[in-house]
Short mmCIF file of C-alpha atoms in Angstrom, two decimals:
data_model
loop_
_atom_site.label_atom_id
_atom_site.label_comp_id
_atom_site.label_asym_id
_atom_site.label_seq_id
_atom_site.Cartn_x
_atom_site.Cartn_y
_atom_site.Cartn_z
CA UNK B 1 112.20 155.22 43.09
CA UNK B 2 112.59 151.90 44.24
CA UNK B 3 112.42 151.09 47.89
CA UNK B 4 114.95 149.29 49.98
CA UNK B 5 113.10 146.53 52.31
CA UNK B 6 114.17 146.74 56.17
CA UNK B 7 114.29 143.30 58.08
CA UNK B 8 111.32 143.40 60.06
CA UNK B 9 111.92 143.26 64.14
CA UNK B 10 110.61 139.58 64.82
CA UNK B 11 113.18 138.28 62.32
CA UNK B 12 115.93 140.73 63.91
CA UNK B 13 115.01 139.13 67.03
CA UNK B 14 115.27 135.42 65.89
CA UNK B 15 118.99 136.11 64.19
CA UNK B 16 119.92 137.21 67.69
CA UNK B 17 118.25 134.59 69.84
CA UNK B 18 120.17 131.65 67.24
CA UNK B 19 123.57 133.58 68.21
CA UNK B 20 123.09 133.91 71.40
CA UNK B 21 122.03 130.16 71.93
CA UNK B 22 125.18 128.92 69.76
CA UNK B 23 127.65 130.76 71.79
CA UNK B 24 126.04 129.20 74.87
CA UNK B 25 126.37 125.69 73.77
CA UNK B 26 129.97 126.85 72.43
CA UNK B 27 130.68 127.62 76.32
CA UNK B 28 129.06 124.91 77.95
CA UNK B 29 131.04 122.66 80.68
CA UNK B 30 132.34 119.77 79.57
CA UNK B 31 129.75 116.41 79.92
CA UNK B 32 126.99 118.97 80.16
CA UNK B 33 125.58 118.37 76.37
CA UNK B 34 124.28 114.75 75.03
CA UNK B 35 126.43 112.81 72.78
CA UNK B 36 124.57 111.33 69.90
CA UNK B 37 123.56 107.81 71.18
CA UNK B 38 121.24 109.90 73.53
CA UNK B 39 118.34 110.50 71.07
CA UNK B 40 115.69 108.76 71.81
CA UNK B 41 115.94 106.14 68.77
CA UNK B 42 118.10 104.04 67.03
CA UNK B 43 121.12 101.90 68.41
CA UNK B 44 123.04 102.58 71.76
CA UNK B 45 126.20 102.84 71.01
CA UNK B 46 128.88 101.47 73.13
CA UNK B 47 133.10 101.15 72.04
CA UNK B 48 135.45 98.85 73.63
CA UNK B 49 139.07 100.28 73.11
CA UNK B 50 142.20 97.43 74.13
CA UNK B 51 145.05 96.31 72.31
CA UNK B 52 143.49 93.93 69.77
CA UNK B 53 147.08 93.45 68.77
CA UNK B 54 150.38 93.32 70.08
CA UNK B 55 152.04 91.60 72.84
CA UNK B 56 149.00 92.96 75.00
CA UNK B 57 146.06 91.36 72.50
CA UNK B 58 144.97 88.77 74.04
CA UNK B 59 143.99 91.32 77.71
CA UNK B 60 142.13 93.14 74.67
CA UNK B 61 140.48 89.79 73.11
CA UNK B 62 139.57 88.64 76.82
CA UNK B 63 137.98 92.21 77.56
CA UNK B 64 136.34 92.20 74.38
CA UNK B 65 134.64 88.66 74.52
CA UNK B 66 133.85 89.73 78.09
CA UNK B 67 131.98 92.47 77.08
CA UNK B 68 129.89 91.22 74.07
CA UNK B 69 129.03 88.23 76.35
CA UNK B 70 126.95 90.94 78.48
CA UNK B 71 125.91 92.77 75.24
CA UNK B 72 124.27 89.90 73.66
CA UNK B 73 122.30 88.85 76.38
CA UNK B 74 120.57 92.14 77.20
CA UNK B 75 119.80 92.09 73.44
CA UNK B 76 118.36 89.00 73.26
CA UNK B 77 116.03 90.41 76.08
CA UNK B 78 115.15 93.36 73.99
CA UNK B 79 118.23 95.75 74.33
CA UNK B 80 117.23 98.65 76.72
CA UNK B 81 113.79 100.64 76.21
CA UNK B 82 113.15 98.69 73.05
CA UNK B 83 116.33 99.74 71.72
CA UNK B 84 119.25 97.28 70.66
CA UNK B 85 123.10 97.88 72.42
CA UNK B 86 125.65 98.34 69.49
CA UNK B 87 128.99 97.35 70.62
CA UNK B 88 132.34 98.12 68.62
CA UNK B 89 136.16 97.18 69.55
CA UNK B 90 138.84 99.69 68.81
CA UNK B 91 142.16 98.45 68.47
CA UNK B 92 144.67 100.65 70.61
CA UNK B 93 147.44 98.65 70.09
CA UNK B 94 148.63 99.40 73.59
CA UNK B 95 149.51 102.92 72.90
CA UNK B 96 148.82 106.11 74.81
CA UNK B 97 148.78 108.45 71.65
CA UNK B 98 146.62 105.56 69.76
CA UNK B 99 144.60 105.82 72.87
CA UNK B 100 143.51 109.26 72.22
CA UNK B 101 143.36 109.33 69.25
CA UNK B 102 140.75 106.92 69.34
CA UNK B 103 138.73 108.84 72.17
CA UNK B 104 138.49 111.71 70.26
CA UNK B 105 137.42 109.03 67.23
CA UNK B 106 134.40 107.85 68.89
CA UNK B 107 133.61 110.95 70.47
CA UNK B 108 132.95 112.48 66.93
CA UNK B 109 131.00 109.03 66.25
CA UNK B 110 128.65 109.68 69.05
CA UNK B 111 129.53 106.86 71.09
CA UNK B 112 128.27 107.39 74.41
CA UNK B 113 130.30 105.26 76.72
CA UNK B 114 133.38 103.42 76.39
CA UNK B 115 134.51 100.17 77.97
CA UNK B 116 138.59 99.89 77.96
CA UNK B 117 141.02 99.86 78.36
CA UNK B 118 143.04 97.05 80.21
CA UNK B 119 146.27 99.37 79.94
CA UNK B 120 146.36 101.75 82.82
CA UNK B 121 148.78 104.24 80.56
CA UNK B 122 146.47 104.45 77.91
CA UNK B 123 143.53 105.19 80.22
CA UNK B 124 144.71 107.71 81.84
CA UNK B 125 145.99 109.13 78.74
CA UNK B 126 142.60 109.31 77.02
CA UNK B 127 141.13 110.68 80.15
CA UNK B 128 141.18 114.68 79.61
CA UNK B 129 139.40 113.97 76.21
CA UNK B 130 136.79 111.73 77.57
CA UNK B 131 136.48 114.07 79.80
CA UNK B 132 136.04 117.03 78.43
CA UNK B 133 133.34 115.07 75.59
CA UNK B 134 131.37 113.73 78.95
CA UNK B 135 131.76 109.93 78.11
CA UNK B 136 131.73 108.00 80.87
CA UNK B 137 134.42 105.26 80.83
CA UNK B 138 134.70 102.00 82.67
CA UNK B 139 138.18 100.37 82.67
CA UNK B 140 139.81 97.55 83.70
CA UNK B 141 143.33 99.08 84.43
CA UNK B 142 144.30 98.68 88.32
CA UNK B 143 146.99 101.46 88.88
CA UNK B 144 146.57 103.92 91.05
CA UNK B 145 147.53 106.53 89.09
CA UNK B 146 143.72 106.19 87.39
CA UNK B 147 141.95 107.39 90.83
CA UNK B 148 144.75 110.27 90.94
CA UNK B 149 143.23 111.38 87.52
CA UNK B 150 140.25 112.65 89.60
CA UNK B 151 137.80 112.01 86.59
CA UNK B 152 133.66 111.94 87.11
CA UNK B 153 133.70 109.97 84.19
CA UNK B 154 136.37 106.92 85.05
CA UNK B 155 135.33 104.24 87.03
CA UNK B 156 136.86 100.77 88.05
CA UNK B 157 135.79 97.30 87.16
CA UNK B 158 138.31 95.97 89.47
CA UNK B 159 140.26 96.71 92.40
CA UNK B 160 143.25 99.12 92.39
CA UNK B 161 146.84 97.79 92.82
CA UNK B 162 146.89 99.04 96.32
CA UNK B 163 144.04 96.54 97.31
CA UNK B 164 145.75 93.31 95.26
CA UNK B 165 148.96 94.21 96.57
CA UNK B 166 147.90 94.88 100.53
CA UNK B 167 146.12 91.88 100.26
CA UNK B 168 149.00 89.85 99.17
CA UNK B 169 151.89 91.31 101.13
CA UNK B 170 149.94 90.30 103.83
CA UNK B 171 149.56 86.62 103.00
CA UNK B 172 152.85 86.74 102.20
CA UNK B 173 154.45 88.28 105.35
CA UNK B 174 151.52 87.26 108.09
CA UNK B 175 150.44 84.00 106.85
CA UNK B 176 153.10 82.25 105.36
CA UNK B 177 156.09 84.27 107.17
CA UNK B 178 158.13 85.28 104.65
CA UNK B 179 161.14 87.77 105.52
CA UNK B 180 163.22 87.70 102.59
CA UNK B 181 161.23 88.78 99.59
CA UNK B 182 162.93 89.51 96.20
CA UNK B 183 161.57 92.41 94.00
CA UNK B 184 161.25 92.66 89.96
CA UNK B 185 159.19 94.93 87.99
CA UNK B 186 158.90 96.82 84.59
CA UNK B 187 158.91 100.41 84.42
CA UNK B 188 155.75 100.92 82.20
CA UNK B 189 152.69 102.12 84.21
CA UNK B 190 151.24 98.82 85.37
CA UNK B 191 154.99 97.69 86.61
CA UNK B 192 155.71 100.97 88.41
CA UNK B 193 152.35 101.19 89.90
CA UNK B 194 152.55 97.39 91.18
CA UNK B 195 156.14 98.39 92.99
CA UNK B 196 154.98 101.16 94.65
CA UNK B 197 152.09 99.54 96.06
CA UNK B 198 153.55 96.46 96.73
CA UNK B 199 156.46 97.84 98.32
CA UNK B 200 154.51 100.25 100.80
CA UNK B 201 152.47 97.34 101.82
CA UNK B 202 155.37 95.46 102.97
CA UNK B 203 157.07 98.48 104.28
CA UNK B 204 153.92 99.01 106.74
CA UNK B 205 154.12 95.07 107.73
CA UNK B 206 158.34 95.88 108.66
CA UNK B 207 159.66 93.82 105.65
CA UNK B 208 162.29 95.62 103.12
CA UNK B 209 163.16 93.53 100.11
CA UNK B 210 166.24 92.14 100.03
CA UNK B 211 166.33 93.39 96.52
CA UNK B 212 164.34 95.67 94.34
CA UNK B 213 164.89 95.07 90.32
CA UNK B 214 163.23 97.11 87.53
CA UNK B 215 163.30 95.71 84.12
CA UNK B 216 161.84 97.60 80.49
CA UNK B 217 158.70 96.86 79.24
CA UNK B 218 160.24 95.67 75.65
CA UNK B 219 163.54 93.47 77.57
CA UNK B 220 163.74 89.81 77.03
CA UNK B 221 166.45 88.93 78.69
CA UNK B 222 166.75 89.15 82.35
CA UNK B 223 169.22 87.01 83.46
CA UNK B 224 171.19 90.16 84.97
CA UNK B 225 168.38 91.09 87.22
CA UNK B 226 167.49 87.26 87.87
CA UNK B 227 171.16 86.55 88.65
CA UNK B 228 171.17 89.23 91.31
CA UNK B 229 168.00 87.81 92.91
CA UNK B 230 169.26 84.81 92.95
CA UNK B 231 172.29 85.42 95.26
CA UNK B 232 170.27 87.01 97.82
CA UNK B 233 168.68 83.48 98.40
CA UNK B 234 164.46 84.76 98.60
CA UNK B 235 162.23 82.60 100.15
CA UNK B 236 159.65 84.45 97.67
CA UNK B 237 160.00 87.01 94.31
CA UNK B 238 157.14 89.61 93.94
CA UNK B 239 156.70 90.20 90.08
CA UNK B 240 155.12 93.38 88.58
CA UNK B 241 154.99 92.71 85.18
CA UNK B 242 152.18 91.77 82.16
CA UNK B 243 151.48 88.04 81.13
CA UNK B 244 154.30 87.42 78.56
CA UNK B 245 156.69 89.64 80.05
CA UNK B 246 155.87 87.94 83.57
CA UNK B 247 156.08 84.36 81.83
CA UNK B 248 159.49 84.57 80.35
CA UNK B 249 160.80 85.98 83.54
CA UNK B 250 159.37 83.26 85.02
CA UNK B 251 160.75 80.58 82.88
CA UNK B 252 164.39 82.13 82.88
CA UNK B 253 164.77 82.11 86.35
CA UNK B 254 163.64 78.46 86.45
CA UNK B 255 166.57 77.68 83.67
CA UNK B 256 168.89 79.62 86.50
CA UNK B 257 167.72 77.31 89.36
CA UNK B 258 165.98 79.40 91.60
CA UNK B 259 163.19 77.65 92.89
CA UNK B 260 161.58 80.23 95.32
CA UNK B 261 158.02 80.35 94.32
CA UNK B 262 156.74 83.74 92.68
CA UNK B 263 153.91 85.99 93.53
CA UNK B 264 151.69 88.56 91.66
CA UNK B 265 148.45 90.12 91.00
CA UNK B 266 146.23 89.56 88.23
CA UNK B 267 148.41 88.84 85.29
CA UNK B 268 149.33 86.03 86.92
CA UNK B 269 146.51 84.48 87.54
CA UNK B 270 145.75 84.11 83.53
CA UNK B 271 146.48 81.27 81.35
CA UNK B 272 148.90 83.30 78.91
CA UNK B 273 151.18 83.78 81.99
CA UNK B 274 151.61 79.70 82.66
CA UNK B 275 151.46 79.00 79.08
CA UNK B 276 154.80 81.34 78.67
CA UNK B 277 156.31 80.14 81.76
CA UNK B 278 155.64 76.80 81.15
CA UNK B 279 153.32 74.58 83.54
CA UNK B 280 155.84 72.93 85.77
CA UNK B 281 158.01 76.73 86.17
CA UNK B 282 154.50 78.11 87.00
CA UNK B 283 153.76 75.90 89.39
CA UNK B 284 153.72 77.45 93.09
CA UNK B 285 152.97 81.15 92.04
CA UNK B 286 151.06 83.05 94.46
CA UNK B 287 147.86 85.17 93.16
CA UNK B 288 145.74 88.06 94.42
CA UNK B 289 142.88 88.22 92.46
CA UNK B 290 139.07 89.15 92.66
CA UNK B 291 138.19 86.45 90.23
CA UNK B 292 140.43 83.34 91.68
CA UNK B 293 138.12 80.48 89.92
CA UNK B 294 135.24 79.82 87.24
CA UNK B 295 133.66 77.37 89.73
CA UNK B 296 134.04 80.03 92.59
CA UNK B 297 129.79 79.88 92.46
CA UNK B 298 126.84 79.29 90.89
CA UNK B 299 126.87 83.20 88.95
CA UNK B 300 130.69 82.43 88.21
CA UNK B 301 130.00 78.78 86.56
CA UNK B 302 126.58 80.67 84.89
CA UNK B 303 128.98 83.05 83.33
CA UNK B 304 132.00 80.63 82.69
CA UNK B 305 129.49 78.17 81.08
CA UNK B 306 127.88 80.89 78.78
CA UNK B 307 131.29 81.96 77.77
CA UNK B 308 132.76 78.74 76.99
CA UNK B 309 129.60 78.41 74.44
CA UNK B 310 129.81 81.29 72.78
CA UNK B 311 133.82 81.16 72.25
CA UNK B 312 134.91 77.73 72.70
CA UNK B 313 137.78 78.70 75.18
CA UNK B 314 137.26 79.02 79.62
CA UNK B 315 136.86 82.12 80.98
CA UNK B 316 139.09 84.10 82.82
CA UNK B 317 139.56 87.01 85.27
CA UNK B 318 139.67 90.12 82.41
CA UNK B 319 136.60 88.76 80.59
CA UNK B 320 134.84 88.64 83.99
CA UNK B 321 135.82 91.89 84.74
CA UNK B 322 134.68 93.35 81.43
CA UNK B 323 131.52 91.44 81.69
CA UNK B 324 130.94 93.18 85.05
CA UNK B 325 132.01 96.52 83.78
CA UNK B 326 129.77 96.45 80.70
CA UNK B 327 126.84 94.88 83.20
CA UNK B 328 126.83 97.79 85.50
CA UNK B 329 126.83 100.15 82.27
CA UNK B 330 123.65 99.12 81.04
CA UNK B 331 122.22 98.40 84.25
CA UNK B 332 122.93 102.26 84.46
CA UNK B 333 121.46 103.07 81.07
CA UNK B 334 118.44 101.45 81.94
CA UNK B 335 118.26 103.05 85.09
CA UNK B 336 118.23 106.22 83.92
CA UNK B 337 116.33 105.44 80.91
CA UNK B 338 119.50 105.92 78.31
CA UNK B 339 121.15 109.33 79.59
CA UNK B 340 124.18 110.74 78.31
CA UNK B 341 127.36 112.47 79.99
CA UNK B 342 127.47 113.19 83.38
CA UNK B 343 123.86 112.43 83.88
CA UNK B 344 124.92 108.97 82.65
CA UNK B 345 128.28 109.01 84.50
CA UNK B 346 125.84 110.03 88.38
CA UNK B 347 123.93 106.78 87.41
CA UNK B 348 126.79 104.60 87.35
CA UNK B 349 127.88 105.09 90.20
CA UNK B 350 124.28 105.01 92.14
CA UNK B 351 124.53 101.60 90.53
CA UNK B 352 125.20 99.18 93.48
CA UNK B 353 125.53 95.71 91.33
CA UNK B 354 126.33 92.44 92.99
CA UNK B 355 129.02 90.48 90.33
CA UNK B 356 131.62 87.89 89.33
CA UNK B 357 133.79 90.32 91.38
CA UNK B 358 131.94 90.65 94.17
CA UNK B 359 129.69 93.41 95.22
CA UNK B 360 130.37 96.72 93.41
CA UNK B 361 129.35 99.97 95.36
CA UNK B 362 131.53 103.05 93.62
CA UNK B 363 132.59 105.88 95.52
CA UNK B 364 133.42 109.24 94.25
CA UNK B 365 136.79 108.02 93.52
CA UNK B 366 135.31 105.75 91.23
CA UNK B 367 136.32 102.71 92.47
CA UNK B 368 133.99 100.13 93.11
CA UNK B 369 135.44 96.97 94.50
CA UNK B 370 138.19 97.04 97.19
CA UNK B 371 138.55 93.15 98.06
CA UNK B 372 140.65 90.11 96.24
CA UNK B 373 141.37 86.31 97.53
CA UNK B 374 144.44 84.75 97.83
CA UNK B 375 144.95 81.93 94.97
CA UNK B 376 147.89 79.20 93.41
CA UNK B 377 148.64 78.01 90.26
CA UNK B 378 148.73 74.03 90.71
CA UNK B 379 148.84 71.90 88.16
CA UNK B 380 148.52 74.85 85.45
CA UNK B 381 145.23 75.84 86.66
CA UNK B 382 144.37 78.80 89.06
CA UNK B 383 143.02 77.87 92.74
CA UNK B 384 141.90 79.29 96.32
CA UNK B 385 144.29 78.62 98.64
CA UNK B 386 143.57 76.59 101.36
#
């Protein structure tokens, strides 16, 4: 009679300790297990996700060259631990739904940190899936609504709108004494958050504006809204709105003869805003920015001067931004000799780096940076105020 074999016990036990071990890792919090680029070998891999195309490209080719610009220079020093920093750019055309999409894309690439996006909407969209796959993500959106996201693994490269907007309402309403201030603003995320901050900031100095108007994202013609503005007779226009969008706005309300200069945060500060608008209907406009000038010191004209060789085109505030972003990233990497998730995400923010910005010291909010200068756009070009 033939004898049936039994498993033996030590094998029993090893069957049991593999299940037991995969349902642990099934269960484990999110950020707590390493994404592939953590093994001790091979390339580092970084993405950058912007819109690469769209009416939004050229924030995403700025952030981009911004960030290789950083890339290629620790590289050229020997990457980090002997091994090289692979950077990729992932096209999110601007979209929230392309947005995650993509997160969840690199995530099953084992990409282990993520530099992106310039679009505050599509940030905070791919959020929750960052998240939850514990890759720290450094992004050069401004709104507000990023810190309300309450995420370990977002941080700032910039200031929020709150701090361009305080800092500007102020200028506006202390230092040049300007009572009658005109409102218009889109109603994507970046407009809405630039209205709400802008308006409490001049709501706490005791000014109201004399009118509040809140375009779409996709309009081109605003000669309703600009018609209203101009019968109120502003002595200044706040504008909430991206580059191109900003621009035209710009340039119509020139062709309607109102002459009150405009004011804005950092889209205005770039040369796709007075290259829409048109030099001489440019002229006059009022920036906050943390990045006024590529001559604003000797690391600014370093940076400005590398950039210019390796692109053929001047530097601007996004590219810093992203350069400082993707700076304090591997700064962090190397600190804490190439960790992954939240390990990774801790050693950011211990990072206290001094850059084109200014001096970057993150709280658990997750911003960094909390100051920006006061600039004007004369003769097409971007400069401190005096």
């Amino acid at each position: 009679m033939s004898r049936i074999s039994q498993p033996s016990a030590p094998r029993t036990l090893l069957t049991a300790a593999i299940a037991v071990a995969a349902t642990l890792t099934a269960c484990s919090a999110p950020g707590d297990s390493d994404k592939g680029g953590g093994s001790d070998s091979g390339p580092i891999k970084i993405a950058v996700i912007n819109a690469r195309s769209g009416q939004l490209s050229s924030l995403g080719n700025w952030e981009y060259k911004g960030a290789k610009l950083a890339v290629d220079e620790w590289n050229k020093k020997g990457g980090i631990n002997g091994r090289k920093i692979q950077l990729k750019s992932f096209d999110d055309q601007g979209d929230p739904t392309t947005g995650t999409n993509l997160a969840r894309k690199i995530a099953s690439e084992h990409y282990i940190a993520m530099i992106g996006t310039a679009e505050s909407a599509v940030t905070i969209a791919m959020a929750p899936v960052l998240k939850q796959e514990g890759i720290p993500n450094i992004t050069s959106g401004q709104s507000d609504g990023l810190v309300a996201v309450k995420s370990e693994f977002l941080f700032l490269n910039g200031p929020t709108s709150t701090t361009y907007d305080t800092t500007l309402a102020k200028h506006l309403v202390q230092d040049k004494g300007y009572k009658k201030i005109a409102m218009i603003t889109n109603n994507g995320s970046f407009g809405t958050g630039e209205h709400d901050a802008f308006t409490k900031a001049a709501k706490d100095l005791g000014v109201t504006p004399v009118t509040d108007q809140v375009v779409t994202t996709d309009q081109k013609d605003f000669s309703a809204a600009l018609t209203k503005i101009r019968a109120k007779k502003p002595q200044v226009i706040f504008i909430g709105s991206e580059e191109v969008e900003a621009g035209l706005i710009v340039k119509q309300a020139r062709d309607l003869g109102i002459t009150a200069p405009f004011a804005g945060a950092a889209p205005q500060g770039t040369p796709v805003f007075t290259e829409t608008a048109g030099k001489e209907a440019a002229e006059g406009t009022i920036v906050s920015s943390p990045y006024l000038s590529n001559d604003s010191g000797p690391a600014a004209q370093k940076f400005a001067a590398a950039y210019k060789t390796a692109y053929g085109e001047d530097a601007e505030l996004h590219g810093a931004k992203a350069y400082d972003g993707t700076s304090i990233l591997l700064t962090a990497l190397k600190n804490s000799k190439v960790a992954t998730g939240k390990k990774l995400a801790d050693a950011i923010r211990a990072t206290q780096y001094d850059g084109l910005l200014g001096q970057f010291r993150y709280g658990a909010d997750g911003v960094g940076i909390t100051r920006t200068s006061i600039g004007v756009i004369k003769s097409g070009a971007l400069v401190a105020q005096n």
